JSON list of C-alpha atoms in Angstrom, two decimals:
[
{"chain": "A", "resi": 1, "resn": "MET", "atom": "CA", "xyz": [-8.58, -1.02, 8.04]},
{"chain": "A", "resi": 2, "resn": "ILE", "atom": "CA", "xyz": [-4.84, -0.73, 9.13]},
{"chain": "A", "resi": 3, "resn": "GLU", "atom": "CA", "xyz": [-2.74, 2.32, 9.87]},
{"chain": "A", "resi": 4, "resn": "ALA", "atom": "CA", "xyz": [-1.05, 3.74, 6.70]},
{"chain": "A", "resi": 5, "resn": "GLY", "atom": "CA", "xyz": [2.66, 2.94, 6.90]},
{"chain": "A", "resi": 6, "resn": "SER", "atom": "CA", "xyz": [2.06, -0.38, 8.61]},
{"chain": "A", "resi": 7, "resn": "LEU", "atom": "CA", "xyz": [3.34, -2.50, 5.55]},
{"chain": "A", "resi": 8, "resn": "ILE", "atom": "CA", "xyz": [6.58, -0.15, 5.35]},
{"chain": "A", "resi": 9, "resn": "ARG", "atom": "CA", "xyz": [6.99, -0.58, 8.97]},
{"chain": "A", "resi": 10, "resn": "SER", "atom": "CA", "xyz": [7.15, -4.48, 8.50]},
{"chain": "A", "resi": 11, "resn": "LEU", "atom": "CA", "xyz": [10.20, -4.23, 6.39]},
{"chain": "A", "resi": 12, "resn": "SER", "atom": "CA", "xyz": [12.40, -3.86, 9.24]},
{"chain": "A", "resi": 13, "resn": "GLY", "atom": "CA", "xyz": [11.10, -7.20, 10.35]},
{"chain": "A", "resi": 14, "resn": "ARG", "atom": "CA", "xyz": [9.78, -5.68, 13.76]},
{"chain": "A", "resi": 15, "resn": "HIS", "atom": "CA", "xyz": [6.01, -6.53, 14.39]},
{"chain": "A", "resi": 16, "resn": "ALA", "atom": "CA", "xyz": [3.56, -5.18, 16.77]},
{"chain": "A", "resi": 17, "resn": "ALA", "atom": "CA", "xyz": [2.35, -7.23, 19.74]},
{"chain": "A", "resi": 18, "resn": "ARG", "atom": "CA", "xyz": [0.15, -10.12, 18.66]},
{"chain": "A", "resi": 19, "resn": "ASN", "atom": "CA", "xyz": [-3.52, -9.20, 18.67]},
{"chain": "A", "resi": 20, "resn": "PHE", "atom": "CA", "xyz": [-5.25, -12.64, 18.07]},
{"chain": "A", "resi": 21, "resn": "HIS", "atom": "CA", "xyz": [-8.08, -11.11, 16.01]},
{"chain": "A", "resi": 22, "resn": "THR", "atom": "CA", "xyz": [-5.63, -9.16, 13.73]},
{"chain": "A", "resi": 23, "resn": "PHE", "atom": "CA", "xyz": [-3.43, -12.34, 13.53]},
{"chain": "A", "resi": 24, "resn": "VAL", "atom": "CA", "xyz": [-6.22, -14.47, 12.08]},
{"chain": "A", "resi": 25, "resn": "ILE", "atom": "CA", "xyz": [-7.29, -11.80, 9.74]},
{"chain": "A", "resi": 26, "resn": "ASN", "atom": "CA", "xyz": [-3.72, -11.37, 8.48]},
{"chain": "A", "resi": 27, "resn": "GLU", "atom": "CA", "xyz": [-3.12, -15.06, 8.11]},
{"chain": "A", "resi": 28, "resn": "ILE", "atom": "CA", "xyz": [-6.23, -16.06, 6.41]},
{"chain": "A", "resi": 29, "resn": "GLY", "atom": "CA", "xyz": [-6.00, -12.94, 4.28]},
{"chain": "A", "resi": 30, "resn": "ARG", "atom": "CA", "xyz": [-2.59, -13.50, 3.04]},
{"chain": "A", "resi": 31, "resn": "ALA", "atom": "CA", "xyz": [-3.52, -17.11, 2.15]},
{"chain": "A", "resi": 32, "resn": "ILE", "atom": "CA", "xyz": [-6.40, -15.84, 0.09]},
{"chain": "A", "resi": 33, "resn": "VAL", "atom": "CA", "xyz": [-4.72, -13.09, -2.01]},
{"chain": "A", "resi": 34, "resn": "GLY", "atom": "CA", "xyz": [-1.39, -15.55, -2.20]},
{"chain": "A", "resi": 35, "resn": "GLY", "atom": "CA", "xyz": [-3.65, -18.14, -3.67]},
{"chain": "A", "resi": 36, "resn": "GLU", "atom": "CA", "xyz": [-3.01, -20.89, -0.94]},
{"chain": "A", "resi": 37, "resn": "PHE", "atom": "CA", "xyz": [-6.79, -20.78, -0.49]},
{"chain": "A", "resi": 38, "resn": "PRO", "atom": "CA", "xyz": [-7.83, -20.30, -4.12]},
{"chain": "A", "resi": 39, "resn": "VAL", "atom": "CA", "xyz": [-11.18, -18.52, -5.40]},
{"chain": "A", "resi": 40, "resn": "GLY", "atom": "CA", "xyz": [-13.96, -20.71, -5.02]},
{"chain": "A", "resi": 41, "resn": "SER", "atom": "CA", "xyz": [-12.49, -22.92, -2.47]},
{"chain": "A", "resi": 42, "resn": "VAL", "atom": "CA", "xyz": [-14.30, -23.45, 0.95]},
{"chain": "A", "resi": 43, "resn": "LEU", "atom": "CA", "xyz": [-12.39, -22.63, 4.27]},
{"chain": "A", "resi": 44, "resn": "ALA", "atom": "CA", "xyz": [-11.74, -25.35, 6.67]},
{"chain": "A", "resi": 45, "resn": "SER", "atom": "CA", "xyz": [-14.49, -25.82, 9.63]},
{"chain": "A", "resi": 46, "resn": "ASP", "atom": "CA", "xyz": [-14.39, -23.69, 12.34]},
{"chain": "A", "resi": 47, "resn": "ALA", "atom": "CA", "xyz": [-12.93, -26.53, 14.57]},
{"chain": "A", "resi": 48, "resn": "VAL", "atom": "CA", "xyz": [-10.06, -26.96, 12.36]},
{"chain": "A", "resi": 49, "resn": "MET", "atom": "CA", "xyz": [-9.15, -23.36, 12.17]},
{"chain": "A", "resi": 50, "resn": "MET", "atom": "CA", "xyz": [-9.53, -22.79, 15.71]},
{"chain": "A", "resi": 51, "resn": "GLU", "atom": "CA", "xyz": [-6.88, -25.42, 16.29]},
{"chain": "A", "resi": 52, "resn": "THR", "atom": "CA", "xyz": [-4.78, -24.10, 13.46]},
{"chain": "A", "resi": 53, "resn": "TYR", "atom": "CA", "xyz": [-4.71, -20.46, 14.64]},
{"chain": "A", "resi": 54, "resn": "GLY", "atom": "CA", "xyz": [-4.91, -21.37, 18.41]},
{"chain": "A", "resi": 55, "resn": "VAL", "atom": "CA", "xyz": [-8.06, -19.15, 19.04]},
{"chain": "A", "resi": 56, "resn": "SER", "atom": "CA", "xyz": [-11.54, -19.17, 20.22]},
{"chain": "A", "resi": 57, "resn": "ARG", "atom": "CA", "xyz": [-14.58, -19.60, 18.14]},
{"chain": "A", "resi": 58, "resn": "THR", "atom": "CA", "xyz": [-15.48, -15.95, 18.80]},
{"chain": "A", "resi": 59, "resn": "VAL", "atom": "CA", "xyz": [-12.08, -14.60, 17.71]},
{"chain": "A", "resi": 60, "resn": "LEU", "atom": "CA", "xyz": [-12.42, -16.81, 14.55]},
{"chain": "A", "resi": 61, "resn": "ARG", "atom": "CA", "xyz": [-15.85, -15.66, 13.63]},
{"chain": "A", "resi": 62, "resn": "GLU", "atom": "CA", "xyz": [-15.25, -12.11, 14.01]},
{"chain": "A", "resi": 63, "resn": "ALA", "atom": "CA", "xyz": [-12.01, -12.23, 11.98]},
{"chain": "A", "resi": 64, "resn": "VAL", "atom": "CA", "xyz": [-14.20, -14.10, 9.13]},
{"chain": "A", "resi": 65, "resn": "LYS", "atom": "CA", "xyz": [-16.89, -11.35, 9.40]},
{"chain": "A", "resi": 66, "resn": "THR", "atom": "CA", "xyz": [-13.87, -8.91, 8.73]},
{"chain": "A", "resi": 67, "resn": "LEU", "atom": "CA", "xyz": [-12.79, -10.55, 5.85]},
{"chain": "A", "resi": 68, "resn": "GLU", "atom": "CA", "xyz": [-16.40, -10.79, 4.42]},
{"chain": "A", "resi": 69, "resn": "ALA", "atom": "CA", "xyz": [-16.67, -7.26, 4.85]},
{"chain": "A", "resi": 70, "resn": "LYS", "atom": "CA", "xyz": [-13.62, -6.79, 2.70]},
{"chain": "A", "resi": 71, "resn": "GLY", "atom": "CA", "xyz": [-15.28, -8.92, 0.06]},
{"chain": "A", "resi": 72, "resn": "LEU", "atom": "CA", "xyz": [-12.81, -11.95, 0.31]},
{"chain": "A", "resi": 73, "resn": "VAL", "atom": "CA", "xyz": [-15.05, -14.63, 1.56]},
{"chain": "A", "resi": 74, "resn": "GLU", "atom": "CA", "xyz": [-18.82, -15.26, 1.63]},
{"chain": "A", "resi": 75, "resn": "ALA", "atom": "CA", "xyz": [-21.04, -17.34, 3.87]},
{"chain": "A", "resi": 76, "resn": "CYS", "atom": "CA", "xyz": [-22.69, -20.09, 1.74]},
{"chain": "A", "resi": 77, "resn": "PRO", "atom": "CA", "xyz": [-25.63, -22.00, 3.43]},
{"chain": "A", "resi": 78, "resn": "LYS", "atom": "CA", "xyz": [-24.93, -25.72, 3.91]},
{"chain": "A", "resi": 79, "resn": "VAL", "atom": "CA", "xyz": [-21.49, -25.32, 2.25]},
{"chain": "A", "resi": 80, "resn": "GLY", "atom": "CA", "xyz": [-19.49, -23.10, 4.70]},
{"chain": "A", "resi": 81, "resn": "THR", "atom": "CA", "xyz": [-17.25, -20.15, 3.93]},
{"chain": "A", "resi": 82, "resn": "ARG", "atom": "CA", "xyz": [-16.32, -19.71, 0.47]},
{"chain": "A", "resi": 83, "resn": "VAL", "atom": "CA", "xyz": [-13.38, -17.64, -1.13]},
{"chain": "A", "resi": 84, "resn": "SER", "atom": "CA", "xyz": [-15.13, -15.04, -3.26]},
{"chain": "A", "resi": 85, "resn": "HIS", "atom": "CA", "xyz": [-14.23, -14.12, -6.87]},
{"chain": "A", "resi": 86, "resn": "LYS", "atom": "CA", "xyz": [-11.68, -11.52, -7.13]},
{"chain": "A", "resi": 87, "resn": "SER", "atom": "CA", "xyz": [-14.31, -9.09, -8.62]},
{"chain": "A", "resi": 88, "resn": "ARG", "atom": "CA", "xyz": [-15.86, -8.96, -5.16]},
{"chain": "A", "resi": 89, "resn": "TRP", "atom": "CA", "xyz": [-12.45, -7.99, -3.37]},
{"chain": "A", "resi": 90, "resn": "ASN", "atom": "CA", "xyz": [-12.18, -4.58, -2.03]},
{"chain": "A", "resi": 91, "resn": "PHE", "atom": "CA", "xyz": [-8.85, -3.56, -3.78]},
{"chain": "A", "resi": 92, "resn": "PHE", "atom": "CA", "xyz": [-8.73, -0.13, -1.99]},
{"chain": "A", "resi": 93, "resn": "ASP", "atom": "CA", "xyz": [-8.86, -1.58, 1.23]},
{"chain": "A", "resi": 94, "resn": "SER", "atom": "CA", "xyz": [-5.41, -1.09, 2.74]},
{"chain": "A", "resi": 95, "resn": "GLN", "atom": "CA", "xyz": [-4.93, -4.56, 4.21]},
{"chain": "A", "resi": 96, "resn": "VAL", "atom": "CA", "xyz": [-6.23, -6.35, 0.91]},
{"chain": "A", "resi": 97, "resn": "LEU", "atom": "CA", "xyz": [-3.67, -4.17, -0.94]},
{"chain": "A", "resi": 98, "resn": "ALA", "atom": "CA", "xyz": [-0.96, -4.98, 1.71]},
{"chain": "A", "resi": 99, "resn": "TRP", "atom": "CA", "xyz": [-1.43, -8.64, 1.57]},
{"chain": "A", "resi": 100, "resn": "HIS", "atom": "CA", "xyz": [-0.42, -8.52, -2.24]},
{"chain": "A", "resi": 101, "resn": "PHE", "atom": "CA", "xyz": [3.18, -7.57, -1.11]},
{"chain": "A", "resi": 102, "resn": "TYR", "atom": "CA", "xyz": [3.48, -11.30, 0.23]},
{"chain": "A", "resi": 103, "resn": "ALA", "atom": "CA", "xyz": [1.77, -12.81, -2.93]},
{"chain": "A", "resi": 104, "resn": "PRO", "atom": "CA", "xyz": [3.68, -14.04, -5.92]},
{"chain": "A", "resi": 105, "resn": "PRO", "atom": "CA", "xyz": [4.44, -11.18, -8.32]},
{"chain": "A", "resi": 106, "resn": "ASP", "atom": "CA", "xyz": [2.01, -10.60, -10.90]},
{"chain": "A", "resi": 107, "resn": "ARG", "atom": "CA", "xyz": [2.93, -8.01, -13.58]},
{"chain": "A", "resi": 108, "resn": "ARG", "atom": "CA", "xyz": [-0.69, -7.23, -14.80]},
{"chain": "A", "resi": 109, "resn": "PHE", "atom": "CA", "xyz": [-1.67, -6.28, -11.29]},
{"chain": "A", "resi": 110, "resn": "TYR", "atom": "CA", "xyz": [1.26, -4.06, -10.87]},
{"chain": "A", "resi": 111, "resn": "GLU", "atom": "CA", "xyz": [0.43, -2.43, -14.31]},
{"chain": "A", "resi": 112, "resn": "ASN", "atom": "CA", "xyz": [-3.07, -1.80, -12.97]},
{"chain": "A", "resi": 113, "resn": "LEU", "atom": "CA", "xyz": [-1.73, -0.35, -9.66]},
{"chain": "A", "resi": 114, "resn": "PHE", "atom": "CA", "xyz": [0.40, 2.24, -11.66]},
{"chain": "A", "resi": 115, "resn": "GLU", "atom": "CA", "xyz": [-2.75, 3.02, -13.83]},
{"chain": "A", "resi": 116, "resn": "VAL", "atom": "CA", "xyz": [-4.65, 3.69, -10.76]},
{"chain": "A", "resi": 117, "resn": "ARG", "atom": "CA", "xyz": [-1.88, 5.60, -9.04]},
{"chain": "A", "resi": 118, "resn": "ALA", "atom": "CA", "xyz": [-1.62, 7.88, -12.17]},
{"chain": "A", "resi": 119, "resn": "ALA", "atom": "CA", "xyz": [-5.23, 8.33, -12.26]},
{"chain": "A", "resi": 120, "resn": "LEU", "atom": "CA", "xyz": [-5.27, 9.63, -8.75]},
{"chain": "A", "resi": 121, "resn": "GLU", "atom": "CA", "xyz": [-1.90, 11.28, -8.12]},
{"chain": "A", "resi": 122, "resn": "LEU", "atom": "CA", "xyz": [-1.65, 13.30, -11.08]},
{"chain": "A", "resi": 123, "resn": "PRO", "atom": "CA", "xyz": [-4.87, 15.28, -10.38]},
{"chain": "A", "resi": 124, "resn": "ALA", "atom": "CA", "xyz": [-3.64, 15.31, -6.80]},
{"chain": "A", "resi": 125, "resn": "VAL", "atom": "CA", "xyz": [-0.38, 17.05, -7.65]},
{"chain": "A", "resi": 126, "resn": "GLU", "atom": "CA", "xyz": [-1.90, 19.59, -9.93]},
{"chain": "A", "resi": 127, "resn": "GLY", "atom": "CA", "xyz": [-4.54, 20.29, -7.11]},
{"chain": "A", "resi": 128, "resn": "ALA", "atom": "CA", "xyz": [-1.55, 20.70, -4.70]},
{"chain": "A", "resi": 129, "resn": "ALA", "atom": "CA", "xyz": [0.18, 23.25, -7.24]},
{"chain": "A", "resi": 130, "resn": "ARG", "atom": "CA", "xyz": [-3.09, 25.33, -6.98]},
{"chain": "A", "resi": 131, "resn": "HIS", "atom": "CA", "xyz": [-4.15, 24.99, -3.39]},
{"chain": "A", "resi": 132, "resn": "ARG", "atom": "CA", "xyz": [-1.09, 24.20, -1.25]},
{"chain": "A", "resi": 133, "resn": "THR", "atom": "CA", "xyz": [-0.46, 26.31, 1.96]},
{"chain": "A", "resi": 134, "resn": "ALA", "atom": "CA", "xyz": [2.95, 27.47, 3.27]},
{"chain": "A", "resi": 135, "resn": "GLU", "atom": "CA", "xyz": [2.52, 24.71, 5.94]},
{"chain": "A", "resi": 136, "resn": "HIS", "atom": "CA", "xyz": [2.12, 21.94, 3.51]},
{"chain": "A", "resi": 137, "resn": "VAL", "atom": "CA", "xyz": [5.03, 22.64, 1.69]},
{"chain": "A", "resi": 138, "resn": "ARG", "atom": "CA", "xyz": [7.04, 23.14, 4.99]},
{"chain": "A", "resi": 139, "resn": "LEU", "atom": "CA", "xyz": [5.97, 19.56, 5.84]},
{"chain": "A", "resi": 140, "resn": "MET", "atom": "CA", "xyz": [6.81, 18.13, 2.55]},
{"chain": "A", "resi": 141, "resn": "LYS", "atom": "CA", "xyz": [10.34, 19.53, 2.67]},
{"chain": "A", "resi": 142, "resn": "TYR", "atom": "CA", "xyz": [10.58, 18.25, 6.20]},
{"chain": "A", "resi": 143, "resn": "TRP", "atom": "CA", "xyz": [9.69, 14.79, 5.34]},
{"chain": "A", "resi": 144, "resn": "LEU", "atom": "CA", "xyz": [11.92, 14.95, 2.12]},
{"chain": "A", "resi": 145, "resn": "HIS", "atom": "CA", "xyz": [14.90, 15.89, 4.38]},
{"chain": "A", "resi": 146, "resn": "GLN", "atom": "CA", "xyz": [13.89, 12.87, 6.54]},
{"chain": "A", "resi": 147, "resn": "ALA", "atom": "CA", "xyz": [14.07, 10.63, 3.46]},
{"chain": "A", "resi": 148, "resn": "ALA", "atom": "CA", "xyz": [17.34, 12.00, 2.35]},
{"chain": "A", "resi": 149, "resn": "THR", "atom": "CA", "xyz": [19.00, 11.38, 5.68]},
{"chain": "A", "resi": 150, "resn": "SER", "atom": "CA", "xyz": [17.50, 7.99, 6.36]},
{"chain": "A", "resi": 151, "resn": "GLY", "atom": "CA", "xyz": [20.74, 6.32, 5.89]},
{"chain": "A", "resi": 152, "resn": "ASP", "atom": "CA", "xyz": [20.42, 2.31, 5.41]},
{"chain": "A", "resi": 153, "resn": "SER", "atom": "CA", "xyz": [16.82, 2.45, 7.05]},
{"chain": "A", "resi": 154, "resn": "LEU", "atom": "CA", "xyz": [14.51, 1.42, 4.37]},
{"chain": "A", "resi": 155, "resn": "GLU", "atom": "CA", "xyz": [11.71, 1.58, 6.85]},
{"chain": "A", "resi": 156, "resn": "GLN", "atom": "CA", "xyz": [12.58, 5.30, 7.52]},
{"chain": "A", "resi": 157, "resn": "PHE", "atom": "CA", "xyz": [12.81, 6.12, 4.13]},
{"chain": "A", "resi": 158, "resn": "GLY", "atom": "CA", "xyz": [9.62, 4.48, 2.88]},
{"chain": "A", "resi": 159, "resn": "LEU", "atom": "CA", "xyz": [7.61, 6.22, 5.84]},
{"chain": "A", "resi": 160, "resn": "ALA", "atom": "CA", "xyz": [9.17, 9.63, 4.87]},
{"chain": "A", "resi": 161, "resn": "CYS", "atom": "CA", "xyz": [8.24, 9.20, 1.21]},
{"chain": "A", "resi": 162, "resn": "LEU", "atom": "CA", "xyz": [4.97, 8.02, 2.07]},
{"chain": "A", "resi": 163, "resn": "GLU", "atom": "CA", "xyz": [4.37, 11.14, 4.01]},
{"chain": "A", "resi": 164, "resn": "VAL", "atom": "CA", "xyz": [5.31, 13.35, 1.21]},
{"chain": "A", "resi": 165, "resn": "HIS", "atom": "CA", "xyz": [2.88, 11.74, -1.06]},
{"chain": "A", "resi": 166, "resn": "SER", "atom": "CA", "xyz": [0.15, 11.82, 1.64]},
{"chain": "A", "resi": 167, "resn": "LEU", "atom": "CA", "xyz": [0.68, 15.60, 1.86]},
{"chain": "A", "resi": 168, "resn": "ILE", "atom": "CA", "xyz": [0.47, 15.94, -1.88]},
{"chain": "A", "resi": 169, "resn": "ALA", "atom": "CA", "xyz": [-2.92, 14.37, -1.73]},
{"chain": "A", "resi": 170, "resn": "GLU", "atom": "CA", "xyz": [-3.97, 16.17, 1.44]},
{"chain": "A", "resi": 171, "resn": "SER", "atom": "CA", "xyz": [-2.99, 19.59, -0.10]},
{"chain": "A", "resi": 172, "resn": "SER", "atom": "CA", "xyz": [-5.11, 18.92, -3.43]},
{"chain": "A", "resi": 173, "resn": "GLN", "atom": "CA", "xyz": [-8.05, 19.72, -1.27]},
{"chain": "A", "resi": 174, "resn": "ASN", "atom": "CA", "xyz": [-9.95, 16.66, -2.94]},
{"chain": "A", "resi": 175, "resn": "THR", "atom": "CA", "xyz": [-10.18, 13.98, 0.04]},
{"chain": "A", "resi": 176, "resn": "LEU", "atom": "CA", "xyz": [-11.10, 11.34, -2.33]},
{"chain": "A", "resi": 177, "resn": "LEU", "atom": "CA", "xyz": [-7.63, 11.69, -3.81]},
{"chain": "A", "resi": 178, "resn": "ARG", "atom": "CA", "xyz": [-6.16, 10.17, -0.58]},
{"chain": "A", "resi": 179, "resn": "ALA", "atom": "CA", "xyz": [-7.30, 6.76, -1.68]},
{"chain": "A", "resi": 180, "resn": "VAL", "atom": "CA", "xyz": [-3.89, 6.61, -3.55]},
{"chain": "A", "resi": 181, "resn": "VAL", "atom": "CA", "xyz": [-1.90, 6.37, -0.30]},
{"chain": "A", "resi": 182, "resn": "GLY", "atom": "CA", "xyz": [-2.62, 2.68, -0.11]},
{"chain": "A", "resi": 183, "resn": "VAL", "atom": "CA", "xyz": [-1.72, 2.02, -3.61]},
{"chain": "A", "resi": 184, "resn": "LEU", "atom": "CA", "xyz": [1.44, 3.99, -3.12]},
{"chain": "A", "resi": 185, "resn": "GLU", "atom": "CA", "xyz": [2.56, 2.09, 0.08]},
{"chain": "A", "resi": 186, "resn": "LEU", "atom": "CA", "xyz": [2.31, -1.23, -1.61]},
{"chain": "A", "resi": 187, "resn": "LEU", "atom": "CA", "xyz": [4.33, 0.05, -4.73]},
{"chain": "A", "resi": 188, "resn": "LEU", "atom": "CA", "xyz": [6.76, 1.75, -2.44]},
{"chain": "A", "resi": 189, "resn": "ALA", "atom": "CA", "xyz": [7.30, -1.36, -0.39]},
{"chain": "A", "resi": 190, "resn": "VAL", "atom": "CA", "xyz": [7.87, -3.61, -3.63]},
{"chain": "A", "resi": 191, "resn": "ALA", "atom": "CA", "xyz": [10.25, -1.12, -4.97]},
{"chain": "A", "resi": 192, "resn": "LEU", "atom": "CA", "xyz": [12.36, -0.98, -1.74]},
{"chain": "A", "resi": 193, "resn": "THR", "atom": "CA", "xyz": [12.72, -4.72, -1.57]},
{"chain": "A", "resi": 194, "resn": "ARG", "atom": "CA", "xyz": [13.84, -5.34, -5.01]},
{"chain": "A", "resi": 195, "resn": "ARG", "atom": "CA", "xyz": [17.43, -5.80, -6.13]},
{"chain": "A", "resi": 196, "resn": "SER", "atom": "CA", "xyz": [19.33, -4.74, -2.83]},
{"chain": "A", "resi": 197, "resn": "ASP", "atom": "CA", "xyz": [22.35, -3.92, -4.76]},
{"chain": "A", "resi": 198, "resn": "THR", "atom": "CA", "xyz": [20.63, -0.80, -6.49]},
{"chain": "A", "resi": 199, "resn": "VAL", "atom": "CA", "xyz": [18.27, 0.23, -3.68]},
{"chain": "A", "resi": 200, "resn": "ARG", "atom": "CA", "xyz": [20.40, 3.06, -2.51]},
{"chain": "A", "resi": 201, "resn": "ALA", "atom": "CA", "xyz": [20.66, 4.64, -6.20]},
{"chain": "A", "resi": 202, "resn": "TYR", "atom": "CA", "xyz": [16.85, 4.12, -6.39]},
{"chain": "A", "resi": 203, "resn": "CYS", "atom": "CA", "xyz": [16.44, 5.97, -3.02]},
{"chain": "A", "resi": 204, "resn": "GLU", "atom": "CA", "xyz": [18.64, 8.91, -4.42]},
{"chain": "A", "resi": 205, "resn": "ALA", "atom": "CA", "xyz": [16.92, 9.07, -7.38]},
{"chain": "A", "resi": 206, "resn": "THR", "atom": "CA", "xyz": [13.63, 9.25, -5.69]},
{"chain": "A", "resi": 207, "resn": "VAL", "atom": "CA", "xyz": [14.58, 12.09, -3.41]},
{"chain": "A", "resi": 208, "resn": "ALA", "atom": "CA", "xyz": [15.79, 14.02, -6.37]},
{"chain": "A", "resi": 209, "resn": "GLY", "atom": "CA", "xyz": [12.41, 13.48, -8.14]},
{"chain": "A", "resi": 210, "resn": "LEU", "atom": "CA", "xyz": [10.57, 14.39, -5.32]},
{"chain": "A", "resi": 211, "resn": "GLU", "atom": "CA", "xyz": [12.44, 17.53, -4.53]},
{"chain": "A", "resi": 212, "resn": "LYS", "atom": "CA", "xyz": [11.49, 18.65, -8.09]},
{"chain": "A", "resi": 213, "resn": "VAL", "atom": "CA", "xyz": [7.83, 17.84, -7.33]},
{"chain": "A", "resi": 214, "resn": "ILE", "atom": "CA", "xyz": [7.72, 19.88, -4.12]},
{"chain": "A", "resi": 215, "resn": "LEU", "atom": "CA", "xyz": [9.53, 23.01, -5.71]},
{"chain": "A", "resi": 216, "resn": "ALA", "atom": "CA", "xyz": [6.92, 22.97, -8.43]},
{"chain": "A", "resi": 217, "resn": "ILE", "atom": "CA", "xyz": [4.12, 22.68, -6.04]},
{"chain": "A", "resi": 218, "resn": "GLU", "atom": "CA", "xyz": [5.56, 25.61, -3.99]},
{"chain": "A", "resi": 219, "resn": "ALA", "atom": "CA", "xyz": [5.93, 27.74, -7.02]},
{"chain": "A", "resi": 220, "resn": "GLY", "atom": "CA", "xyz": [2.45, 26.85, -8.25]},
{"chain": "A", "resi": 221, "resn": "LYS", "atom": "CA", "xyz": [3.53, 25.52, -11.32]},
{"chain": "A", "resi": 222, "resn": "VAL", "atom": "CA", "xyz": [0.81, 23.05, -12.44]},
{"chain": "A", "resi": 223, "resn": "ASP", "atom": "CA", "xyz": [2.40, 21.80, -15.56]},
{"chain": "A", "resi": 224, "resn": "GLY", "atom": "CA", "xyz": [5.79, 21.55, -13.90]},
{"chain": "A", "resi": 225, "resn": "ALA", "atom": "CA", "xyz": [4.62, 19.61, -10.85]},
{"chain": "A", "resi": 226, "resn": "ARG", "atom": "CA", "xyz": [2.77, 17.20, -13.15]},
{"chain": "A", "resi": 227, "resn": "ASP", "atom": "CA", "xyz": [5.76, 16.47, -15.39]},
{"chain": "A", "resi": 228, "resn": "ALA", "atom": "CA", "xyz": [7.94, 16.08, -12.10]},
{"chain": "A", "resi": 229, "resn": "LEU", "atom": "CA", "xyz": [5.63, 13.53, -10.89]},
{"chain": "A", "resi": 230, "resn": "ILE", "atom": "CA", "xyz": [5.55, 11.68, -14.16]},
{"chain": "A", "resi": 231, "resn": "THR", "atom": "CA", "xyz": [9.37, 11.15, -13.92]},
{"chain": "A", "resi": 232, "resn": "CYS", "atom": "CA", "xyz": [9.09, 9.81, -10.39]},
{"chain": "A", "resi": 233, "resn": "LEU", "atom": "CA", "xyz": [6.16, 7.24, -11.65]},
{"chain": "A", "resi": 234, "resn": "ASP", "atom": "CA", "xyz": [8.35, 6.19, -14.42]},
{"chain": "A", "resi": 235, "resn": "LEU", "atom": "CA", "xyz": [11.14, 5.52, -11.95]},
{"chain": "A", "resi": 236, "resn": "ASP", "atom": "CA", "xyz": [9.08, 3.35, -9.98]},
{"chain": "A", "resi": 237, "resn": "GLN", "atom": "CA", "xyz": [7.30, 1.61, -12.72]},
{"chain": "A", "resi": 238, "resn": "LYS", "atom": "CA", "xyz": [10.69, 0.67, -14.35]},
{"chain": "A", "resi": 239, "resn": "ARG", "atom": "CA", "xyz": [12.09, -0.47, -11.06]},
{"chain": "A", "resi": 240, "resn": "ILE", "atom": "CA", "xyz": [8.97, -2.77, -10.17]},
{"chain": "A", "resi": 241, "resn": "LEU", "atom": "CA", "xyz": [8.16, -4.04, -13.77]},
{"chain": "A", "resi": 242, "resn": "ASP", "atom": "CA", "xyz": [11.71, -4.84, -14.89]},
{"chain": "A", "resi": 243, "resn": "GLY", "atom": "CA", "xyz": [12.13, -8.51, -14.66]},
{"chain": "A", "resi": 244, "resn": "VAL", "atom": "CA", "xyz": [8.73, -9.48, -13.51]}
]
């Protein structure tokens, strides 16, 4: 697992200090999700990958074990490590989702993400309108203000919006609905890196939409919160799917 917000932070081009284990996981994971290592293909031998990534056998094997736990690869006796069929991939794993940011755009996959987001976040916003506390609302407004005053920093804007959505899920009092955060982060990263000439207008519309969501949550208006969130979903979906 990676920390929520890691993909958004990468938009600035700044990266954390290199950790060999994480580095190898990311390199192989991105290559699998991006199709460089196709489903059914066998990864190179340990010796080749150790030289390719400049790591020890121990680091490499630990990385492969992590990828196996995510469902991306499987050890095949007398064959080697094979890339698993997509049906075995853990798509709710935050790293697996994040790696799709670097893969070629796939309209059907994005459509699936929006279906999952709606299935999780609409019940979450309804729960938030019923169960929110004053502290939840205060924090939502704080992070919305951070988004609105982020200037040209897409990283700051994205992280602030992600916090708002995380608080919506948290205040629903249904911990399972927090599974939407990884999906949201990927969609937000894609939206923020599409069409740089219109990104500022998109950010402004997003802030306006989230403000309506928060005000409805604060007022305990379940239907109003749901309707306001649907407007936000439509905004994101149009931005991402147009032209894909």
